Every structure is written in C-alpha cells, then in structure tokens.
PDB file of C-alpha atoms in Angstrom:
ATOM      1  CA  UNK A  30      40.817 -56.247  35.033  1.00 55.00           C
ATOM      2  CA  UNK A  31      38.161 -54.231  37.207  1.00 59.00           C
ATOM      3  CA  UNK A  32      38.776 -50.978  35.434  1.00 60.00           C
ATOM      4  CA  UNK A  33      38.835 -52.866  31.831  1.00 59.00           C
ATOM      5  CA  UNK A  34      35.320 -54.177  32.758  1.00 55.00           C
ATOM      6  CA  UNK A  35      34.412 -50.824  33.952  1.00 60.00           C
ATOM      7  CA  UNK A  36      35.582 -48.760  30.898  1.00 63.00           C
ATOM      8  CA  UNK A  37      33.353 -51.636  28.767  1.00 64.00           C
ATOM      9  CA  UNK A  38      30.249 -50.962  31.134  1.00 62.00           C
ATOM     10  CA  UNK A  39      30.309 -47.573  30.233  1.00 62.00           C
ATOM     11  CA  UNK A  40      30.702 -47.615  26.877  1.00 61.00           C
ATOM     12  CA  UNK A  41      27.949 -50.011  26.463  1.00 59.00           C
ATOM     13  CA  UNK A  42      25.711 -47.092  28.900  1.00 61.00           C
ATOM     14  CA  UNK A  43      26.172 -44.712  26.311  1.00 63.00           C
ATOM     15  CA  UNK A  44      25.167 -47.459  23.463  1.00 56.00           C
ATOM     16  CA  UNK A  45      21.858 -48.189  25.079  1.00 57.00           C
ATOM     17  CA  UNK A  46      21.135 -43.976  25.906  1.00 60.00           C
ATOM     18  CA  UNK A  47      21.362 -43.836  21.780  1.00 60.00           C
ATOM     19  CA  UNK A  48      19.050 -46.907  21.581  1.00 57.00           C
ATOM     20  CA  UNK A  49      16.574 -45.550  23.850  1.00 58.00           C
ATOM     21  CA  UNK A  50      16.618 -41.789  22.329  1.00 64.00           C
ATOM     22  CA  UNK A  51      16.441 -43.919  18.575  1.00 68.00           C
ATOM     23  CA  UNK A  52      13.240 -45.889  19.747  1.00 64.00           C
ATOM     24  CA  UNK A  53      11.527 -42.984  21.477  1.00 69.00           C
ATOM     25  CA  UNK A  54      12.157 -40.850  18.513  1.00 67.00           C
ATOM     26  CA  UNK A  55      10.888 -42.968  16.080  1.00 68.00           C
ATOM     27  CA  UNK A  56       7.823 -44.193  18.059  1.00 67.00           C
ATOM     28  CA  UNK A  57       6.589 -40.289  18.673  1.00 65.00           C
ATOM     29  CA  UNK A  58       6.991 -39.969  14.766  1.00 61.00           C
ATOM     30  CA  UNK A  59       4.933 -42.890  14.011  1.00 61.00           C
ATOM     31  CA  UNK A  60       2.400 -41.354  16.688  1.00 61.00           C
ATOM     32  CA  UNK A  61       2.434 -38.273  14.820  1.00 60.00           C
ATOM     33  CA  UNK A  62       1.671 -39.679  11.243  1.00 57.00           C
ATOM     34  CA  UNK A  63      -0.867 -42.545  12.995  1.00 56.00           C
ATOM     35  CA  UNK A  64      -3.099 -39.080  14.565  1.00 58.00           C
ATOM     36  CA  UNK A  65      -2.401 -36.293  11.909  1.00 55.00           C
ATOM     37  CA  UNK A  66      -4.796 -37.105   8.978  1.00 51.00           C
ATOM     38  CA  UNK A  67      -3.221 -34.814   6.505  1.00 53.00           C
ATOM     39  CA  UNK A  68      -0.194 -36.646   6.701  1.00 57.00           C
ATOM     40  CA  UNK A  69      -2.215 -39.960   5.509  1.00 57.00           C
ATOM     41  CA  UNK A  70      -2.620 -37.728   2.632  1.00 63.00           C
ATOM     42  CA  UNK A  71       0.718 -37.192   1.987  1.00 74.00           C
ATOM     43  CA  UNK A  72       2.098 -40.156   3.119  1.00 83.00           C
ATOM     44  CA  UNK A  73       2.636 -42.255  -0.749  1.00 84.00           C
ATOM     45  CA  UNK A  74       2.405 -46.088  -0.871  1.00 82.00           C
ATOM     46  CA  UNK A  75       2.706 -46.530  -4.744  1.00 83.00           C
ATOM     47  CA  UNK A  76       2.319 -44.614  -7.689  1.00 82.00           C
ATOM     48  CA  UNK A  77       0.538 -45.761 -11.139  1.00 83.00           C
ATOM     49  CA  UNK A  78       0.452 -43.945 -14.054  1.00 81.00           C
ATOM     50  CA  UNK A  79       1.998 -41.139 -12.535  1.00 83.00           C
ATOM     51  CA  UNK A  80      -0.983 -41.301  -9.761  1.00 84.00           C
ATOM     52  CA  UNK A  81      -0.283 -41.534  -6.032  1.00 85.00           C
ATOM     53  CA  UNK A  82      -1.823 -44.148  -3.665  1.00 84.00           C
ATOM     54  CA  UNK A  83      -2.035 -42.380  -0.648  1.00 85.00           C
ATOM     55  CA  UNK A  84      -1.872 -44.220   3.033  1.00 85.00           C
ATOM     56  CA  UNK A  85      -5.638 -43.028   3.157  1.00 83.00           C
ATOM     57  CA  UNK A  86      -6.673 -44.826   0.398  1.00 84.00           C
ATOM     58  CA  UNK A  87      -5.138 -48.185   1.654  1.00 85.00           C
ATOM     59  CA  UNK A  88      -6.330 -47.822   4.394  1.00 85.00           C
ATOM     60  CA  UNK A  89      -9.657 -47.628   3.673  1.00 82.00           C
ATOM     61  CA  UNK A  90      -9.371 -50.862   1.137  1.00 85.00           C
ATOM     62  CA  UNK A  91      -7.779 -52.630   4.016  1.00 86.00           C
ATOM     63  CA  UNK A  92     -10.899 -51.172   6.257  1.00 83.00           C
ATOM     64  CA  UNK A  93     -13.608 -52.444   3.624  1.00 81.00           C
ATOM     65  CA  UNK A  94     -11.997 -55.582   3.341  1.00 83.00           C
ATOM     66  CA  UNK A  95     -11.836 -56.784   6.691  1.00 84.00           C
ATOM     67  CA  UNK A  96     -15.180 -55.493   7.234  1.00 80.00           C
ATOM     68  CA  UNK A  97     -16.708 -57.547   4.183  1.00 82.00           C
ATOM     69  CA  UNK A  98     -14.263 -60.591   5.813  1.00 85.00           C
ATOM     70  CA  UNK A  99     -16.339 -59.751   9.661  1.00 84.00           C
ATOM     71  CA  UNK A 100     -19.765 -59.486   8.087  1.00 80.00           C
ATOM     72  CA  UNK A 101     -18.847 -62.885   6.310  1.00 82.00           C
ATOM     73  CA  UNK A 102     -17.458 -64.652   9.651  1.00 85.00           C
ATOM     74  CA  UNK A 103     -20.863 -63.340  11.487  1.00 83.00           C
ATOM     75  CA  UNK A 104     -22.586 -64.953   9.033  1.00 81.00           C
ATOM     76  CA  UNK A 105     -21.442 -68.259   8.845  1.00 83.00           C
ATOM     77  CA  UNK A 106     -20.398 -68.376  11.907  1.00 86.00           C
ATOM     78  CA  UNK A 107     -17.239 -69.164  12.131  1.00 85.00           C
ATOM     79  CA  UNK A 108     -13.694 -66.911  13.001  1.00 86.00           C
ATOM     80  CA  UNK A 109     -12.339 -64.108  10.264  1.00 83.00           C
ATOM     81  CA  UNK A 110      -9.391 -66.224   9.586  1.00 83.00           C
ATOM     82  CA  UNK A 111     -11.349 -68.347   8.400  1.00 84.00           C
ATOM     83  CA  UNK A 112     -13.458 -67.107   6.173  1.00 83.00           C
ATOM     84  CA  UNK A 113     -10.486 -65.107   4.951  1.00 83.00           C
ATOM     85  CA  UNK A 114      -8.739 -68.430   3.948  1.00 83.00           C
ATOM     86  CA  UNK A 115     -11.853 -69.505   2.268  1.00 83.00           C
ATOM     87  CA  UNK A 116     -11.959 -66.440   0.076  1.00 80.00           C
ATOM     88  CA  UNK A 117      -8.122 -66.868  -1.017  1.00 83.00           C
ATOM     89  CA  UNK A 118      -7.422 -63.993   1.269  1.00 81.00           C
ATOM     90  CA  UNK A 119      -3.815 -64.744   2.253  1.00 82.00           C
ATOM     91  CA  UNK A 120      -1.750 -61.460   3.552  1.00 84.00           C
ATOM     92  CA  UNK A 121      -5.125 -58.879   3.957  1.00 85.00           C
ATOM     93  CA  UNK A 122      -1.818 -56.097   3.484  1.00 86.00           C
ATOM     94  CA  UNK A 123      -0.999 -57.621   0.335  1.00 87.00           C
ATOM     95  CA  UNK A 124      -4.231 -57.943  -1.132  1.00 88.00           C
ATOM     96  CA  UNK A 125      -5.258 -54.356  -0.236  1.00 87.00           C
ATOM     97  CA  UNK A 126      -2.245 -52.878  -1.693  1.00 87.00           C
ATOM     98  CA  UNK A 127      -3.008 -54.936  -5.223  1.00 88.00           C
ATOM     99  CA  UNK A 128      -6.771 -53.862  -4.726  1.00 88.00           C
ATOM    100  CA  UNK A 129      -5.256 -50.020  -4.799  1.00 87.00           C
ATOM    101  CA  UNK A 130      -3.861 -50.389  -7.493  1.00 87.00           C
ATOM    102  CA  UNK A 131      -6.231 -51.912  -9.523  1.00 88.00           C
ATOM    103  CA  UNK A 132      -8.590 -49.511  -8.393  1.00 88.00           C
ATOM    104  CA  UNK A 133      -6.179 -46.524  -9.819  1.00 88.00           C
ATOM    105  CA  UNK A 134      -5.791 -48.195 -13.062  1.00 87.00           C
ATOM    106  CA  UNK A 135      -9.648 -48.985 -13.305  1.00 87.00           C
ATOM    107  CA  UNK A 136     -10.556 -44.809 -12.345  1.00 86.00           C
ATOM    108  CA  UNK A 137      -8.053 -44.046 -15.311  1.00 86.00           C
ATOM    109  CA  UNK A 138     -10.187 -45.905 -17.899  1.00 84.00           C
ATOM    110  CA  UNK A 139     -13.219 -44.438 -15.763  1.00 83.00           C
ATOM    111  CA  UNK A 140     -12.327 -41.697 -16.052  1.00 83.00           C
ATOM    112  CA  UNK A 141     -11.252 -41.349 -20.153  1.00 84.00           C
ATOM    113  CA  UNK A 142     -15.111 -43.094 -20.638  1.00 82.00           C
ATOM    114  CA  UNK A 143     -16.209 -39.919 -18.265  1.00 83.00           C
ATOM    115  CA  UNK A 144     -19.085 -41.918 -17.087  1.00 84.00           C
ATOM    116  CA  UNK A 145     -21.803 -40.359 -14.943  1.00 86.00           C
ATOM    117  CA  UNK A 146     -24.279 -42.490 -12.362  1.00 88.00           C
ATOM    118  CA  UNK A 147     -28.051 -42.447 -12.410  1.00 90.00           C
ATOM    119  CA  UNK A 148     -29.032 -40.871  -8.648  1.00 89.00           C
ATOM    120  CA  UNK A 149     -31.453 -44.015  -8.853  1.00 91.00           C
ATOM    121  CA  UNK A 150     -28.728 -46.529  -9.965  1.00 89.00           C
ATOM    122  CA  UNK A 151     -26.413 -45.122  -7.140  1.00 88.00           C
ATOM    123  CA  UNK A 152     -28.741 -45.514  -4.628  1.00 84.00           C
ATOM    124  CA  UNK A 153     -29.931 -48.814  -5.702  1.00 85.00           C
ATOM    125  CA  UNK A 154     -26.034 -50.039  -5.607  1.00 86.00           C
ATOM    126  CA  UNK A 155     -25.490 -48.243  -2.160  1.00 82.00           C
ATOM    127  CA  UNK A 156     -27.872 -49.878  -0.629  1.00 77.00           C
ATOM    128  CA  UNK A 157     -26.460 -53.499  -1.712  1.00 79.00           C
ATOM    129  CA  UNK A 158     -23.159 -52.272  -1.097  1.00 77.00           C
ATOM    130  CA  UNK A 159     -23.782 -51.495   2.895  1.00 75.00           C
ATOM    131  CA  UNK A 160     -23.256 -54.354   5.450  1.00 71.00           C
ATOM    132  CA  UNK A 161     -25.727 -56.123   6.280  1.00 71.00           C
ATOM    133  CA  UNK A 162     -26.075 -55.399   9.509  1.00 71.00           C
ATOM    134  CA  UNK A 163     -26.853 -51.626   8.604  1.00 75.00           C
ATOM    135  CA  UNK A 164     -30.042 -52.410   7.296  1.00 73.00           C
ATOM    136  CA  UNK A 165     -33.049 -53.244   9.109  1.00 73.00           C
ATOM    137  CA  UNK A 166     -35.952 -55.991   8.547  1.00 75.00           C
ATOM    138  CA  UNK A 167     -37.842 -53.201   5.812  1.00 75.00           C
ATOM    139  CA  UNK A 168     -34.259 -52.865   3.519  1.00 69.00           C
ATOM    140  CA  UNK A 169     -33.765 -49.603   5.009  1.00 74.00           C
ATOM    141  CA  UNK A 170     -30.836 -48.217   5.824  1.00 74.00           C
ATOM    142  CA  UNK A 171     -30.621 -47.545   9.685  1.00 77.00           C
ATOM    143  CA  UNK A 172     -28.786 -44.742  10.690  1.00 80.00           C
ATOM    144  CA  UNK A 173     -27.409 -44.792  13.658  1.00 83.00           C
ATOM    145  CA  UNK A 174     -26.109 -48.227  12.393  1.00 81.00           C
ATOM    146  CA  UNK A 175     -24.313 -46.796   9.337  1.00 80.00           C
ATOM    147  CA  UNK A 176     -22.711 -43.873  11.434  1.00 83.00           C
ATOM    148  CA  UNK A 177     -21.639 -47.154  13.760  1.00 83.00           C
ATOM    149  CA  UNK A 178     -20.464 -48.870  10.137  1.00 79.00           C
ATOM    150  CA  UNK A 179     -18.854 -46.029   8.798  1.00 81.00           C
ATOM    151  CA  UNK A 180     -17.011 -45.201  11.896  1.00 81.00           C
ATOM    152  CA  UNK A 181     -15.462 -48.855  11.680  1.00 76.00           C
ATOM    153  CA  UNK A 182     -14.044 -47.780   8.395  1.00 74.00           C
ATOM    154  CA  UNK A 183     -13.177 -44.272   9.323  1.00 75.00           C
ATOM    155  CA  UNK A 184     -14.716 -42.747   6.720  1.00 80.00           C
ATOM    156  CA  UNK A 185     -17.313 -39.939   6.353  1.00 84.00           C
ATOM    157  CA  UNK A 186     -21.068 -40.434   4.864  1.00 82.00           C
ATOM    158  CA  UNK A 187     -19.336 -38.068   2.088  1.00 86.00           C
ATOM    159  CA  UNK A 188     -16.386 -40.127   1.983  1.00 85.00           C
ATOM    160  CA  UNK A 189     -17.565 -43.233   1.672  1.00 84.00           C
ATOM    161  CA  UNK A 190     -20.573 -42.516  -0.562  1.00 86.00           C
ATOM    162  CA  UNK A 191     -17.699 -41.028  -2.949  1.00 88.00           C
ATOM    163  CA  UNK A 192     -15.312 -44.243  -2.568  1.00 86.00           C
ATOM    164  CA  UNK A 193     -18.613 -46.183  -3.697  1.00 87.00           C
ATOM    165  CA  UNK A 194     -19.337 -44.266  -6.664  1.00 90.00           C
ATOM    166  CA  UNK A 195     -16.190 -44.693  -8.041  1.00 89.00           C
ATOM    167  CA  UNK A 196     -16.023 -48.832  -7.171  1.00 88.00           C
ATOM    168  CA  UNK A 197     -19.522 -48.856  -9.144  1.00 90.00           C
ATOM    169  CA  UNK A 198     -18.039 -47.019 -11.879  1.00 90.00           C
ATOM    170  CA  UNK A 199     -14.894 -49.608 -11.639  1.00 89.00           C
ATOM    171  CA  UNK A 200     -17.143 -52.635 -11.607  1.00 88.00           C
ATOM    172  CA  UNK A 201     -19.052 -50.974 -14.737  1.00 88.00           C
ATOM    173  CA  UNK A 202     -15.658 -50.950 -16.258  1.00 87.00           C
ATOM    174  CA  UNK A 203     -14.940 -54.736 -15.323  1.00 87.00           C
ATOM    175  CA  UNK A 204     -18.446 -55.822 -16.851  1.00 87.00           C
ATOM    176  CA  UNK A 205     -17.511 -53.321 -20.058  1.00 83.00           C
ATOM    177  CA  UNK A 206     -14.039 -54.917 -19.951  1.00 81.00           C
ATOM    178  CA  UNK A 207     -15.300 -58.755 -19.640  1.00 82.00           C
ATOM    179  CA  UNK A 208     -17.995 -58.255 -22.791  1.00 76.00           C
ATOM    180  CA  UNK A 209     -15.656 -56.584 -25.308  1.00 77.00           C
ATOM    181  CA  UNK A 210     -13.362 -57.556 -27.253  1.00 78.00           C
ATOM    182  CA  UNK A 211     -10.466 -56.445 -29.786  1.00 80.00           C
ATOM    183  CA  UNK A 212      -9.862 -56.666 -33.058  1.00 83.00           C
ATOM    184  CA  UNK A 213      -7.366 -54.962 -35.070  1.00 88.00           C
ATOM    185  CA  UNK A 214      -7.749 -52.285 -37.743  1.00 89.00           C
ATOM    186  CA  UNK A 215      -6.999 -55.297 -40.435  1.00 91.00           C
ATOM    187  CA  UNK A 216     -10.259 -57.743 -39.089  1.00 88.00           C
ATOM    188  CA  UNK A 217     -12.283 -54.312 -38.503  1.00 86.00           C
ATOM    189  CA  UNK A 218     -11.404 -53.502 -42.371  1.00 88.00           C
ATOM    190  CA  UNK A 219     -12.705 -57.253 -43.798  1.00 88.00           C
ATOM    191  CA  UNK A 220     -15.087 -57.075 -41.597  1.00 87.00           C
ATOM    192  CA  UNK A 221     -16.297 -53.767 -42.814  1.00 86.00           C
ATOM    193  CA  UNK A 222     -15.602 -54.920 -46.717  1.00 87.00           C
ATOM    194  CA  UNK A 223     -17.187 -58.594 -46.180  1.00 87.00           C
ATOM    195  CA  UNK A 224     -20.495 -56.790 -44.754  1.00 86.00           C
ATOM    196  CA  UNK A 225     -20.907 -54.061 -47.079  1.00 86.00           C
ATOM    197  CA  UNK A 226     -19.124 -55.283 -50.468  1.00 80.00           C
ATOM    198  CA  UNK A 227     -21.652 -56.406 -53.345  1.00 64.00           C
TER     199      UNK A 227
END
C-alpha cells in the first residue's frame, strides 16, 4: 500500500514540474508582448475589409475611453463605474473592440472621400477634444499637463494628434452619413425628368 501511494506521489511530482514550466513559460511570453511595442503592432485583434486592428490600436480606444469615463467621474463626482453605467458602457473591452472597428470601416469611406483638414479646423477640434483638465483657466493648452495626459494614454504628441485627425475626419463622415440620403438610379431619373421636362 506504501509503495502504491508512493509510485502515485511521484507521478503527480512530475505533473505539477510540467504545470509550473507551462505557467512560467507562458507568463514570460505575455511579459514579452506586454514590453515589446512592435509586437503590439503585429499582434492582430480583427480584421475588416481586409484591414488589421492591431493590439495598439485597441489599446489606445480602450485608453481614450476610460480616460473620457475618469474625466466624467471627476466631474460629477462620483466613481468610474458609475458614470460608465450611466453612459451604457457595459464591458469597456467590448465596447472598444466595436469602437475599432467602426473606426476602420469609417477611415475606409474617409479615405475614398480623400478629405483633407483645415490647420485652423484641426486645431480648433484639438483643443475641444483634450481633457479638460489639460487646459488652463485662458483655454490654453498646458503642457506639461498634456505630456501628463498623453502619457495616461501612451501615446505620442505625434500619435495622438494623428489618432485625432482621423476621429475628426470619422465624425465628418457620421455628420455626412446622418444628412444624406439614397435614392436609386430610377427616383434620380423622375426626378431628373419631373424637374427638367416641359
């Protein structure tokens, strides 16, 4: 009975060795894509249209979300989980993920309309995009604050000033997209011949 127990003991020390070598292998992998940026990069959470989401981008969606959710709870008052359930905000993962690809389908149609910013407009929507707590009592942007800010997101100035031009581009497709409408080639051809026919 001693030696059956024995021979069971040992097979189970071998069992937990693999465990062990599993975990540590796995958590110095996951240590190596959390520090290496590049492999953000290449790292692919969906695809649309044939375009990759990288881990970067949904990161930084996640990033700009829960800071818009903490400038929000400051404001009122009250905790981020909160607010966040005020705002519909259910799984911040979820909604990130959704926002990504949105975003990608959105820079597509961008994109085909190849529109290009005013240096005034951009500015002018920069500054209302920043938190509030990067701009001072004049409405200028402080500094030292936004370096604070953008290191929150872990962006760059050029990074993030980049990410913004193309979400002001997206919401000038939204606001293109919400006062259009369609009609086919049929209506446009009445129309046409109602208008112009004597």
């Amino acid at each position: 009975m001693i030696f059956l127990f024995r021979k069971e003991i040992k097979k189970w020390n071998t069992v937990w060795w693999v465990v062990l070598a599993s975990l540590a292998l796995s958590g110095g992998a996951m240590a190596f894509f959390l520090k290496n940026p590049s492999t953000k990069d290449s790292v692919v959470v969906a695809c649309v249209d044939g375009k990759k989401v990288s881990l970067k981008d949904f990161h930084q969606v996640y990033a700009g979300t829960k800071s818009k959710i903490d400038d929000m709870a400051r404001y009122f008052g009250m905790s981020a989980d909160r607010v966040a359930q005020m705002f519909g905000v259910q799984n911040m993962e979820e909604d990130s993920l959704q926002s990504c690809i949105q975003n990608e389908l959105l820079n597509k149609v961008a994109c085909d309309f190849n529109i290009d910013l005013h240096p005034k407009y951009f500015v002018e929507q920069l500054g209302k995009s920043v938190s509030s707590s990067v701009v001072d009592q004049t409405g200028r942007i402080n500094m030292t604050a936004y370096q604070n800010y953008l290191s929150r997101l872990h962006m760059t100035v050029s990074d993030f000033e980049k990410s913004r031009e193309a979400e002001f581009k997206r919401n000038l497709i939204m606001e293109f997209t919400v006062g259009s409408g369609y009609i086919t080639n049929v209506e446009a051809r009445d129309l046409f011949e109602y208008k112009n026919a004597k």
